[in-house]
Amino acid sequence: MFSSTKFNFIIPIISVILGLVAGAIIMLIFGYNPILGYQALWNGVFDSPFFMSETVNRITPYILTGLAIAFAFRTGLFNIGAEGQVLVGWVAAVWVGTAVDAPAFIHLPLALLAAAAAGAFWAFVPGILKAKLGVHEVIVSIMMNYIALHITNYLIRSVLTDNQETTEPVKQTASLTNDFLIGLTGSRLHLGFIVALLMVLVMWVILERTKLGFELKAVGYNQHASKYAGMKVERNIVISMLISGLFAGLAGAMQGLGTFGNAFTNTAFSNLGFDGIAVALLGGNNPFGVVLSASLFGFLKVGSLNMSTAGVPNEIIEIVIALIILFVASGFIIRWALLQLKKGEKK
């Protein structure tokens, strides 16, 4: 019989396979060659060090937004406001990166801390309203996304610049870029992936090796039982949202201090926070699973840009990603099918 742990591992794998197969069928229906399409997808990532590096750059913020959503899920909350937390973290990091004069060993950590604090603060609002008034965090965090979009645009135009759409580049002392990596790959590869992997370990340690993590998970499972056991439910709800927002804010720092090296106004969302929901679901809300699912998403997003060379529209990959998430969300069907197969083997 399959254990719960095995199901949690098998279902995402099956979901990915089914999504890719369904994508191939869709290509065939519309007259495209799926073999050439997927071959171009693969080559779009692994054909050169440049595209491999760009894939790592795409994976890095996905890891952090995936961690943000996964941490909230594991503690019984739905932080759909990660998108707004990414934006405020991005601008906060660039603000410190352009305005402060300090040596690199002070300046870079300070900019990262500013991003983390901004993301945590933006998550604090839905957290405190949930804890004190019972207001659902989904509603508040959705609204906070739009507030973040317009406030960050205002700050860029009126505070960080003189009515410009793009800020100055962050100072080298606050940059995540590395001359050796740039020379090696010719891309925008930066040191942010190290920060992301460290945060994976941080989430695992908090949830699996600390009293705080035990309490946060307990409150997520059953608030009434946790309160009866003497845990401070309201405090833990707020702490959970703060940590979740911290991860999302750091995802913004990866963009502002690394990939782009500045901040710019946005007419729409970056979708890093929203994609983080799918990353967390596919990763089973496990920090190490998030790394794998973020890697898949980065691979698909970057590789799809090369699919046009095979005559296949890269929008197909958006359909594949949507199907993968659909299959993950319908995991109970896969679970049922596996159990039926297991029963059939015993007969």
JSON list of C-alpha atoms in Angstrom, two decimals, residues 3 18-20 37 56 80 97 100 126 135 145 166 179 207 209 215 245 254-255 274 276 291-292 304-305 338:
[
{"chain": "A", "resi": 3, "resn": "SER", "atom": "CA", "xyz": [2.03, 5.64, 2.21]},
{"chain": "A", "resi": 18, "resn": "LEU", "atom": "CA", "xyz": [0.42, 14.01, -17.72]},
{"chain": "A", "resi": 19, "resn": "GLY", "atom": "CA", "xyz": [0.81, 17.75, -18.36]},
{"chain": "A", "resi": 20, "resn": "LEU", "atom": "CA", "xyz": [3.58, 17.18, -20.90]},
{"chain": "A", "resi": 37, "resn": "GLY", "atom": "CA", "xyz": [8.55, 21.41, -29.96]},
{"chain": "A", "resi": 56, "resn": "VAL", "atom": "CA", "xyz": [18.89, 29.89, -12.93]},
{"chain": "A", "resi": 80, "resn": "ILE", "atom": "CA", "xyz": [-2.05, 35.27, -2.02]},
{"chain": "A", "resi": 97, "resn": "GLY", "atom": "CA", "xyz": [21.01, 50.01, -2.96]},
{"chain": "A", "resi": 100, "resn": "VAL", "atom": "CA", "xyz": [23.26, 54.30, 0.95]},
{"chain": "A", "resi": 126, "resn": "PRO", "atom": "CA", "xyz": [-3.45, 40.85, 6.43]},
{"chain": "A", "resi": 135, "resn": "VAL", "atom": "CA", "xyz": [-10.75, 38.99, 8.37]},
{"chain": "A", "resi": 145, "resn": "ASN", "atom": "CA", "xyz": [-1.32, 43.57, -4.20]},
{"chain": "A", "resi": 166, "resn": "THR", "atom": "CA", "xyz": [13.38, 53.66, -14.17]},
{"chain": "A", "resi": 179, "resn": "ASP", "atom": "CA", "xyz": [32.17, 39.61, -12.50]},
{"chain": "A", "resi": 207, "resn": "LEU", "atom": "CA", "xyz": [9.25, 24.18, 10.58]},
{"chain": "A", "resi": 209, "resn": "ARG", "atom": "CA", "xyz": [13.54, 21.73, 14.11]},
{"chain": "A", "resi": 215, "resn": "GLU", "atom": "CA", "xyz": [3.43, 25.80, 17.18]},
{"chain": "A", "resi": 245, "resn": "GLY", "atom": "CA", "xyz": [6.21, 37.96, 3.51]},
{"chain": "A", "resi": 254, "resn": "MET", "atom": "CA", "xyz": [16.71, 39.10, -6.40]},
{"chain": "A", "resi": 255, "resn": "GLN", "atom": "CA", "xyz": [15.25, 41.16, -9.22]},
{"chain": "A", "resi": 274, "resn": "PHE", "atom": "CA", "xyz": [1.11, 34.31, -8.42]},
{"chain": "A", "resi": 276, "resn": "GLY", "atom": "CA", "xyz": [4.72, 31.04, -6.54]},
{"chain": "A", "resi": 291, "resn": "VAL", "atom": "CA", "xyz": [13.33, 23.88, -5.32]},
{"chain": "A", "resi": 292, "resn": "LEU", "atom": "CA", "xyz": [12.43, 21.10, -7.77]},
{"chain": "A", "resi": 304, "resn": "SER", "atom": "CA", "xyz": [9.54, 27.93, -24.25]},
{"chain": "A", "resi": 305, "resn": "LEU", "atom": "CA", "xyz": [11.08, 31.09, -25.72]},
{"chain": "A", "resi": 338, "resn": "LEU", "atom": "CA", "xyz": [-2.96, 4.22, -8.10]}
]
